[in-house]
Every structure is written in C-alpha cells, then in structure tokens.
Coordinates of C-alpha atoms and ligand atoms in Angstrom, one line a residue:
M1 CA 139.1 153.9 -9.7
K2 CA 138.5 151.0 -12.0
F3 CA 141.2 149.2 -13.9
Y4 CA 141.1 147.5 -17.4
S5 CA 143.5 145.2 -19.1
T6 CA 145.9 146.3 -21.9
K7 CA 144.5 143.2 -23.7
N8 CA 140.8 143.9 -22.9
K9 CA 139.7 147.5 -22.7
S10 CA 136.2 146.5 -21.5
L11 CA 137.4 144.6 -18.5
R12 CA 136.6 146.5 -15.2
V13 CA 138.2 145.5 -11.8
S14 CA 138.6 147.3 -8.5
L15 CA 142.0 148.4 -7.2
K16 CA 141.8 145.6 -4.7
E17 CA 141.4 143.0 -7.4
A18 CA 144.0 144.5 -9.6
I19 CA 146.5 144.5 -6.8
L20 CA 145.8 141.1 -5.3
T21 CA 145.7 139.3 -8.6
G22 CA 148.6 141.3 -10.0
M23 CA 147.8 140.4 -13.6
P24 CA 144.5 140.1 -15.6
P25 CA 143.4 136.6 -16.6
D26 CA 144.2 137.5 -20.3
N27 CA 147.9 138.0 -19.3
G28 CA 147.7 141.7 -20.2
L29 CA 148.6 144.5 -17.7
Y30 CA 146.2 146.5 -15.6
M31 CA 145.9 150.2 -16.3
P32 CA 143.7 152.8 -14.6
L33 CA 140.6 153.7 -16.5
S34 CA 141.5 157.4 -16.1
L35 CA 144.2 159.5 -14.4
P36 CA 143.6 162.3 -12.0
K37 CA 144.1 165.7 -13.4
V38 CA 145.9 168.2 -11.1
D39 CA 145.2 171.9 -11.6
D40 CA 147.4 174.9 -11.3
S41 CA 146.5 175.6 -7.7
F42 CA 147.6 172.1 -6.8
L43 CA 150.9 172.5 -8.7
A44 CA 151.4 175.9 -7.0
S45 CA 150.9 174.4 -3.5
L46 CA 153.3 171.5 -4.1
S47 CA 156.5 173.1 -2.9
S48 CA 154.9 173.5 0.6
L49 CA 153.8 169.9 0.7
S50 CA 155.7 166.9 2.1
L51 CA 156.0 163.7 0.1
P52 CA 153.3 161.9 2.2
E53 CA 151.0 164.9 1.8
I54 CA 151.5 164.8 -2.0
A55 CA 151.1 161.0 -1.9
F56 CA 147.8 161.3 0.0
D57 CA 146.3 163.8 -2.4
L58 CA 147.2 161.8 -5.5
A59 CA 146.6 158.3 -4.0
K60 CA 143.1 159.3 -2.9
F61 CA 142.0 159.4 -6.5
F62 CA 143.3 155.9 -7.3
V63 CA 142.0 154.4 -4.1
D64 CA 138.5 155.9 -4.3
E65 CA 136.2 154.6 -1.6
E66 CA 138.1 151.3 -1.2
I67 CA 140.2 152.5 1.7
D68 CA 139.0 155.2 4.1
D69 CA 140.9 158.5 4.5
N70 CA 142.4 157.6 8.0
D71 CA 143.7 154.3 6.8
L72 CA 145.1 155.9 3.7
R73 CA 146.8 158.7 5.6
T74 CA 148.5 156.2 8.0
L75 CA 149.5 154.1 5.0
V76 CA 151.3 156.8 3.1
E77 CA 152.9 158.2 6.2
D78 CA 154.3 154.8 7.1
A79 CA 155.3 153.9 3.5
F80 CA 157.0 157.3 2.7
S81 CA 158.9 157.9 5.9
F82 CA 161.8 159.2 3.9
D83 CA 162.1 162.0 1.3
A84 CA 163.2 162.3 -2.4
P85 CA 165.6 165.3 -2.3
L86 CA 166.6 167.1 -5.4
V87 CA 170.3 167.7 -5.3
S88 CA 172.0 170.3 -7.5
L89 CA 175.2 169.3 -9.4
S90 CA 175.5 172.6 -11.2
N91 CA 173.3 175.3 -12.7
S92 CA 170.0 173.7 -13.7
L93 CA 171.4 170.1 -13.5
Y94 CA 169.9 168.0 -10.8
S95 CA 169.9 164.5 -9.3
L96 CA 166.6 163.4 -7.9
E97 CA 167.8 161.0 -5.1
L98 CA 165.4 158.1 -4.8
F99 CA 167.7 156.0 -2.6
H100 CA 166.8 157.3 0.9
G101 CA 164.5 154.3 1.8
P102 CA 165.5 151.3 3.8
T103 CA 167.1 149.3 1.0
L104 CA 168.7 152.4 -0.6
A105 CA 166.9 152.1 -3.9
F106 CA 163.9 153.7 -5.6
K107 CA 162.0 150.4 -5.5
D108 CA 161.4 151.0 -1.8
F109 CA 158.7 153.5 -2.8
G110 CA 156.7 151.0 -4.8
A111 CA 157.3 148.0 -2.6
R112 CA 156.4 149.8 0.7
F113 CA 153.2 151.3 -0.8
M114 CA 152.2 147.9 -2.3
S115 CA 152.9 145.8 0.7
R116 CA 150.8 148.1 3.0
L117 CA 147.9 148.2 0.5
M118 CA 148.0 144.4 0.3
A119 CA 148.0 144.1 4.1
V120 CA 144.9 146.3 4.2
F121 CA 143.1 144.4 1.4
T122 CA 143.8 141.0 2.9
R123 CA 143.0 141.8 6.5
D124 CA 139.9 139.6 6.4
L125 CA 140.5 136.9 3.7
S126 CA 140.8 133.2 4.6
K127 CA 143.4 131.9 2.1
P128 CA 147.1 132.7 2.6
L129 CA 148.6 135.1 0.1
K130 CA 151.7 134.0 -1.9
I131 CA 153.6 136.7 -3.6
F132 CA 156.1 136.0 -6.5
V133 CA 158.7 138.5 -7.5
A134 CA 161.4 138.3 -10.2
T135 CA 164.4 140.6 -9.6
S136 CA 167.5 141.5 -11.4
G137 CA 168.7 143.5 -8.4
D138 CA 166.8 146.0 -6.3
T139 CA 163.2 144.9 -6.6
G140 CA 163.9 141.8 -4.5
S141 CA 165.4 143.5 -1.6
A142 CA 162.8 146.3 -1.6
V143 CA 159.9 143.8 -1.8
A144 CA 161.4 141.4 0.7
N145 CA 162.0 144.2 3.2
G146 CA 158.6 145.7 2.5
F147 CA 156.8 142.5 3.3
Y148 CA 159.1 141.1 6.0
D149 CA 157.1 139.7 8.9
V150 CA 153.7 140.7 7.5
P151 CA 151.3 138.0 8.8
G152 CA 149.3 135.9 6.2
I153 CA 151.7 136.8 3.4
H154 CA 154.6 134.6 2.1
V155 CA 157.0 136.1 -0.5
Y156 CA 159.1 134.2 -3.0
V157 CA 162.0 136.3 -4.5
L158 CA 163.5 134.8 -7.7
Y159 CA 166.9 136.1 -8.8
P160 CA 169.4 135.1 -11.4
E161 CA 172.5 133.3 -10.0
G162 CA 175.6 135.4 -10.2
K163 CA 173.8 138.4 -11.8
V164 CA 173.1 140.5 -8.8
S165 CA 175.7 142.2 -6.7
E166 CA 176.9 140.7 -3.4
I167 CA 175.3 143.4 -1.4
Q168 CA 171.9 143.1 -3.3
E169 CA 172.0 139.3 -2.6
K170 CA 172.6 140.0 1.1
Q171 CA 169.7 142.4 1.2
L172 CA 167.2 140.0 -0.3
A173 CA 168.4 136.6 0.9
T174 CA 169.2 137.1 4.6
L175 CA 165.8 137.8 6.0
G176 CA 164.2 134.4 6.5
K177 CA 160.7 134.1 8.1
N178 CA 158.1 134.7 5.5
I179 CA 160.6 135.6 2.8
T180 CA 162.0 132.7 0.7
A181 CA 164.9 133.7 -1.6
L182 CA 165.3 131.5 -4.7
R183 CA 168.6 131.7 -6.6
V184 CA 167.7 130.6 -10.2
K185 CA 170.3 129.1 -12.6
G186 CA 169.4 131.4 -15.5
V187 CA 169.0 135.1 -16.4
F188 CA 166.4 137.6 -15.2
D189 CA 164.1 136.9 -18.1
D190 CA 164.0 133.2 -16.9
C191 CA 163.0 134.4 -13.4
Q192 CA 160.3 136.6 -14.9
A193 CA 159.0 133.7 -17.0
L194 CA 158.8 131.4 -13.9
V195 CA 156.8 134.1 -12.0
K196 CA 154.4 134.5 -14.9
Q197 CA 153.9 130.7 -14.9
A198 CA 153.2 130.7 -11.2
L199 CA 150.7 133.5 -11.5
A200 CA 148.9 131.6 -14.3
D201 CA 148.8 128.3 -12.4
E202 CA 145.2 127.3 -11.7
R203 CA 146.2 124.6 -9.2
L204 CA 148.1 127.0 -7.1
R205 CA 145.1 129.4 -7.1
Q206 CA 142.9 126.7 -5.6
S207 CA 144.8 126.7 -2.3
Y208 CA 146.3 130.2 -2.2
L209 CA 145.8 133.8 -3.3
V210 CA 148.6 134.3 -5.7
S211 CA 150.0 137.7 -6.7
S212 CA 153.1 139.4 -8.2
A213 CA 155.2 142.1 -6.8
N214 CA 157.5 143.1 -9.6
S215 CA 156.8 146.2 -11.7
I216 CA 153.8 144.5 -13.5
N217 CA 151.7 145.1 -10.3
I218 CA 149.9 148.4 -10.7
A219 CA 150.4 149.0 -7.0
R220 CA 154.1 149.5 -7.7
L221 CA 153.5 152.0 -10.4
I222 CA 151.0 154.3 -8.7
P223 CA 153.4 155.5 -5.9
Q224 CA 156.2 156.0 -8.4
T225 CA 154.2 158.9 -9.9
F226 CA 154.3 160.7 -6.5
Y227 CA 158.1 161.4 -6.4
Y228 CA 158.0 163.0 -9.9
F229 CA 155.7 165.6 -8.3
R230 CA 157.9 165.9 -5.3
G231 CA 161.1 166.3 -7.4
W232 CA 159.5 168.9 -9.7
A233 CA 158.3 170.9 -6.7
Q234 CA 161.9 171.4 -5.6
L235 CA 162.9 173.2 -8.9
K236 CA 163.4 176.9 -9.0
D237 CA 160.2 178.6 -10.3
K238 CA 161.7 179.7 -13.6
E239 CA 162.8 176.1 -14.3
K240 CA 159.4 174.5 -13.7
D241 CA 157.9 174.9 -17.2
R242 CA 161.1 173.8 -19.0
C243 CA 162.2 170.6 -17.3
V244 CA 163.5 167.4 -18.8
I245 CA 163.7 164.2 -16.7
S246 CA 166.1 161.3 -17.6
V247 CA 165.1 157.9 -16.3
P248 CA 167.6 155.0 -16.2
S249 CA 165.4 152.3 -17.5
G250 CA 165.1 148.5 -17.5
N251 CA 161.6 147.1 -17.1
L252 CA 160.2 150.7 -17.7
G253 CA 158.1 150.9 -14.6
N254 CA 159.8 154.1 -13.5
L255 CA 159.5 155.7 -17.0
T256 CA 155.8 154.6 -17.3
A257 CA 155.1 156.3 -13.9
G258 CA 156.8 159.5 -15.2
L259 CA 154.7 159.5 -18.3
M260 CA 151.6 159.0 -16.1
A261 CA 152.6 161.9 -14.0
K262 CA 152.9 164.1 -17.1
R263 CA 149.5 162.9 -18.2
M264 CA 148.2 163.9 -14.7
G265 CA 149.3 167.4 -15.4
L266 CA 152.9 167.6 -14.3
P267 CA 154.5 170.0 -16.8
I268 CA 157.5 167.9 -17.9
Q269 CA 158.8 168.9 -21.4
R270 CA 160.3 165.5 -22.2
F271 CA 161.6 162.3 -20.8
V272 CA 164.8 160.5 -21.6
D273 CA 164.9 156.7 -21.7
A274 CA 168.5 156.1 -20.7
A275 CA 169.4 152.5 -21.2
N276 CA 172.6 150.4 -21.0
I277 CA 173.4 148.2 -24.0
N278 CA 170.0 146.4 -23.4
D279 CA 168.6 149.2 -25.5
V280 CA 165.6 147.7 -27.2
V281 CA 163.4 150.7 -26.3
P282 CA 165.8 153.4 -27.5
E283 CA 166.0 151.3 -30.7
Y284 CA 162.3 151.4 -31.0
L285 CA 162.3 155.1 -30.5
H286 CA 164.7 155.5 -33.4
T287 CA 163.2 152.9 -35.8
G288 CA 159.6 152.4 -34.8
I289 CA 160.2 148.7 -34.5
F290 CA 160.3 146.9 -31.2
I291 CA 162.5 143.8 -31.2
P292 CA 163.0 142.1 -27.8
R293 CA 166.1 140.1 -27.4
P294 CA 167.9 138.2 -24.6
S295 CA 169.4 140.5 -22.0
K296 CA 173.1 141.0 -21.5
H297 CA 174.9 141.5 -18.2
T298 CA 176.2 145.0 -17.5
L299 CA 177.4 147.2 -14.7
S300 CA 173.9 148.7 -14.3
S301 CA 172.5 145.2 -13.7
A302 CA 169.1 146.2 -12.5
M303 CA 168.5 147.5 -16.1
D304 CA 169.5 144.3 -17.8
V305 CA 166.1 143.6 -19.4
G306 CA 165.7 142.4 -23.0
N307 CA 161.9 142.4 -23.1
P308 CA 160.6 145.1 -20.7
S309 CA 157.2 144.2 -19.4
N310 CA 155.9 147.7 -19.1
F311 CA 156.5 148.5 -22.7
D312 CA 152.9 147.5 -23.4
R313 CA 151.7 150.0 -20.8
I314 CA 153.5 152.8 -22.7
L315 CA 152.0 151.7 -26.0
D316 CA 148.6 151.6 -24.3
L317 CA 149.0 155.1 -22.7
Y318 CA 149.7 156.5 -26.1
H319 CA 147.1 154.4 -28.0
H320 CA 150.0 152.8 -29.9
R321 CA 150.8 156.1 -31.6
Y322 CA 154.5 156.1 -32.4
E323 CA 154.6 159.9 -33.2
A324 CA 153.1 160.8 -29.8
I325 CA 155.5 158.5 -28.0
T326 CA 158.6 159.9 -29.6
Q327 CA 157.3 163.4 -28.9
D328 CA 157.4 162.7 -25.2
I329 CA 160.4 160.3 -25.0
W330 CA 163.9 160.5 -26.4
G331 CA 166.2 157.5 -25.8
K332 CA 169.7 156.1 -26.1
G333 CA 171.8 153.2 -24.8
Y334 CA 175.2 153.4 -23.3
T335 CA 178.1 151.0 -22.8
D336 CA 179.8 150.1 -19.5
D337 CA 182.9 152.0 -20.5
E338 CA 180.8 155.1 -21.0
T339 CA 179.1 154.5 -17.6
K340 CA 182.4 154.2 -15.8
E341 CA 183.8 157.3 -17.4
K342 CA 180.7 159.2 -16.5
I343 CA 181.0 158.1 -12.8
R344 CA 184.7 159.2 -12.7
E345 CA 184.0 162.5 -14.6
T346 CA 181.0 163.5 -12.4
Y347 CA 183.0 162.8 -9.2
E348 CA 185.9 164.9 -10.4
K349 CA 183.8 167.7 -11.9
Y350 CA 181.0 168.1 -9.3
G351 CA 182.2 166.0 -6.4
Y352 CA 179.0 164.0 -6.8
L353 CA 179.2 160.2 -6.8
C354 CA 176.7 158.3 -9.0
D355 CA 175.9 154.7 -8.9
P356 CA 176.1 152.9 -12.3
H357 CA 172.3 153.3 -12.9
G358 CA 172.3 157.0 -12.1
A359 CA 175.3 157.4 -14.3
V360 CA 173.5 156.0 -17.3
G361 CA 170.6 158.4 -16.5
L362 CA 173.1 161.3 -16.4
L363 CA 174.7 160.2 -19.7
G364 CA 171.3 160.3 -21.4
L365 CA 170.4 163.6 -19.8
E366 CA 173.6 165.3 -20.9
E367 CA 173.4 164.0 -24.4
Y368 CA 169.8 165.1 -24.8
L369 CA 170.6 168.6 -23.3
S370 CA 173.5 169.0 -25.8
L371 CA 171.0 168.4 -28.7
V372 CA 168.3 170.9 -27.8
K373 CA 168.8 174.6 -28.3
T374 CA 166.3 175.8 -25.6
K375 CA 168.2 175.2 -22.4
P376 CA 165.9 173.2 -20.2
A377 CA 166.5 172.3 -16.6
G378 CA 167.6 168.7 -16.4
I379 CA 166.9 166.1 -13.7
F380 CA 168.2 162.6 -13.7
L381 CA 166.9 160.0 -11.4
E382 CA 169.5 158.6 -9.0
T383 CA 167.9 155.2 -8.5
A384 CA 170.3 153.6 -6.1
H385 CA 172.9 154.6 -3.5
P386 CA 176.4 154.2 -4.9
A387 CA 177.4 152.1 -1.8
K388 CA 175.1 149.3 -3.1
F389 CA 177.7 149.0 -5.9
K390 CA 180.7 149.6 -3.6
S391 CA 183.4 147.6 -5.4
I392 CA 182.5 148.8 -8.9
V393 CA 182.4 152.4 -7.8
E394 CA 185.5 152.2 -5.7
D395 CA 187.5 150.7 -8.6
I396 CA 186.5 153.7 -10.7
I397 CA 187.2 156.5 -8.4
Q398 CA 190.1 154.8 -6.7
R399 CA 189.0 155.5 -3.2
E400 CA 187.0 153.9 -0.4
I401 CA 183.4 154.9 0.2
P402 CA 181.6 154.5 3.5
I403 CA 178.7 152.1 3.8
P404 CA 175.5 153.6 5.3
E405 CA 174.5 152.0 8.6
R406 CA 171.2 150.4 7.4
L407 CA 173.2 148.6 4.7
A408 CA 176.1 147.5 7.0
Q409 CA 173.6 145.8 9.3
C410 CA 172.6 143.0 6.8
L411 CA 176.1 142.4 5.4
N412 CA 177.1 140.2 8.4
K413 CA 174.0 137.9 8.2
P414 CA 174.3 134.5 6.5
L415 CA 172.6 133.9 3.1
Q416 CA 169.4 131.7 3.3
A417 CA 168.8 131.3 -0.4
I418 CA 167.7 128.0 -2.1
T419 CA 169.3 127.3 -5.5
I420 CA 166.9 126.0 -8.2
E421 CA 167.2 125.1 -11.9
N422 CA 165.3 127.2 -14.4
D423 CA 162.4 124.6 -13.9
Y424 CA 158.9 125.4 -12.8
R425 CA 158.4 122.1 -11.0
Q426 CA 161.2 122.9 -8.6
L427 CA 159.6 126.2 -7.8
L428 CA 156.2 124.5 -7.3
D429 CA 157.7 121.9 -5.0
I430 CA 159.1 124.5 -2.6
V431 CA 155.9 126.7 -2.7
C432 CA 153.6 123.7 -1.8
K433 CA 155.8 122.6 1.0
Q434 CA 155.3 125.9 2.8
V435 CA 151.9 126.7 4.2
Ligands
PLP501 C1 165.0 148.6 -11.2 C2 166.0 149.6 -11.3 C3 166.1 150.4 -12.4 C4 165.2 150.2 -13.6 O1 163.9 150.6 -13.3 P1 162.6 150.1 -14.2 O2 161.4 150.6 -13.5 O3 162.7 148.6 -14.2 O4 162.9 150.6 -15.6 C5 167.1 151.3 -12.5 N1 167.9 151.5 -11.4 C6 167.9 150.7 -10.3 C7 168.9 150.9 -9.3 C8 166.9 149.7 -10.2 O5 166.9 149.0 -9.1

C-alpha cells in the first residue's frame, strides 16, 4: 500500500516511510491510497474470527509485501493479546469495551501495533530513532508502555502539567529507561505544537530518525479499524445492518478509523461524534464552518482538544463534501454535569459503570437514538476503564471501586518526569543530551 499526503495527492510513500517519518514534509497527514474492500463472505465469517485473525486479514492489505506473513502474524498476535468485548446494557444498547489492554485504554491498540511495526522497520537502520508524542491523557501511557525497553528507540512523552489524572501520570511517567516523560507548563495544544516543531526540525534529523506516535501517525489509525469489525461481529444477526456507533472524540483518530472501517465495507448506518464542551466538530456538523479554538479542561480530559489534528483526514476521506460528511456523522457536545449525571444514571439503571469518556459516548448515542424513528442497535465505545478516573467516578456513585491489578502495580512507583516551560529550546536540550 502506498500513502499520499492530505496536502499533496501525488506524493507516494511506502508504509515504512509513512510510519517512520510520521508526517509528510509538507506538514499534511498521510492517508492510504486506497482502502481494502471486504466482501459479504468475509463479513459472514467475522463472528468466528478472533481479533488477531481479523487484524491479520485486514492488516495484510495495508502492509502489502513490506512485511512477510509470518512476521505479520506474530506481530498482530503479540499486539492484540486482549479482546474488545461487546457488553450489553439492555436490548440493542451496547458498550464496546476497548480498555482490556495493559494501560486500560483503547490507545493500547494503536500504540502496540505501531511500536511493533516500527521495531520491524528499524531492525537494520544505523541512526537511533527518537519518538515524540503529545498526550492529554491516555496516549502517553499507551505509547510509553508499548515502546518500553525496545532497543534503538527513545520515546519523549509530552503532557500538560496538572491536566492529566494522577493515575495517568503514574502510568506514563514512572517507566524510566528509554521513556522520558516531560511535564509541560501549558495545555495539550502546546504539547502538540512542540511535537510538531521537533518533527520539522532539520538539525534533529541529521543525527536521528525522528517520528511521532500520537494519532497523526497512520500506524495508530490502521489498527483502530480492526476493533470496529470485531465489535460489529458480536452483534445479533438482525442488528447487523442497522447499527449506529457513538465515538467519544477528541483528536478524532478513533472516529476517523471508524469512518475508514465503514468505507472498507463494514455496514454501519451512522456514527455519532460525541464531544465534551470542546465541541468544534459537532459545531462544524451543524453549521458547515470549522472554527478551532483553545481547549478547555473537562472531566473527559483525553478529549480536551480545540483543534483536532485528524479533522483534515475526515475532510480528505469525503473529498471535502459537507453533505457526505453529515450523512455519515451526527455530533453533539456535552457538559461535565451531563456527563456526571449519565455516569450515575447508567450505574443505577443498568448496573454498568462508565468512565467519563464512555459516558459522553453514551450521551451522544442515546440522544441520537431518541431522534431517529427506525430503532437501530446502538454501540458506544468505552474508551477507558473507569478505575483510571477513580476519584471522579467514586465521587459520583458514592462508593469505592476496585483497581485492576495491572494498574495497581504502577501506582507505588515514583514519578520520573522532567518539568519544562512551553519552550522548544528546553525540549531540544534534553533530547540532544540523550543518545
Ligand atoms: C484519546 C482518548 C479519547 C479520544 O480519542 P481520539 O481518537 O483522540 O478522538 C477518548 N477517550 C479516551 C479515554 C482517550 O484516551
């Protein structure tokens, strides 16, 4: 598969180049030249396939001849060693739980696939690889854990001071070794700008291979298409051709992957872009005008994004046709109060505990379902385990919740983060001191 840039449709690069550089030289975003088309027999076979089997069949198309089948099979089995179960709350209302990976969030899927692809692609290169990632929450821990102790690769995780939960900070800043955690005095968008600056820095590129690992890397997006297939496969047969999926969205990587899955032939009726008050995309869906603005802090902090970087990919996927976009996506933003109320209500009504991000997804799903007359089956993506937001959630439901073992382990370790100003020179200093 070849990839082009959203800013230059005639550019052609290999998967290896797209992944190792992260971003095209023109600052656009890489997109696959075409998408695989699945047929009815593949869809019919899905319910008997495991997630790694689905992943192998779909990944093969993107990977082409660049990785041989044996390596690819090992890679997907290692990356997707956990499932994405579809859990029923009530009749035709489902949570697709994407938090069964090592850091308890959906970003494990993208990070683990990408880190293993990069390890294969850099096996025999001479320059060390430096990876930069900006995170407002879960990306950092997923990427840090995904790359931990991989030889020849150093990872810099930039996160906004005071804007990620205590548990998230522990997960991304206690690893050490080849993982450097940088606590930036600023907001997520500042971290993202610093990463973009590093990726565009020619001097850095003379000594190192430089790449990104946030959702702008196409290697994060590709594996996120896989669990849409896995989730859909678990529906009842009669629900399969009338299904709506609500995606709690920030940087839009998850939603973009869903739209790609639909384009690949997965019969999803419509997607819901569920946002918190950082609702620039739902606003665009209503008005046709996209106005980025500084992000505001909310309970669903991993979605506090005021200028989502994957928006250009969605525009590209639909050839900038507003009508076509609104046909496939409906969107709405919700306040923290609504989110809290939804967590409480869902716990009381269904005995199901949402994290704040999943709760926003459920809010969007239920509002959309109340608007349409045909009664579709509804799935919302539960993007993080509620224990990652322990104190928020416990406050709301007024009871203690247990912490899963894999999370408890890192909570006792000391933080190893370095605090920096929102200043590129400080970042550069640190990067150049480490080989
Ligand atoms: C990153 C994240 C999101 C938002 O996903 P995008 O792909 O950036 O839209 C939602 N929920 C959680 C828990 C996340 O970590």
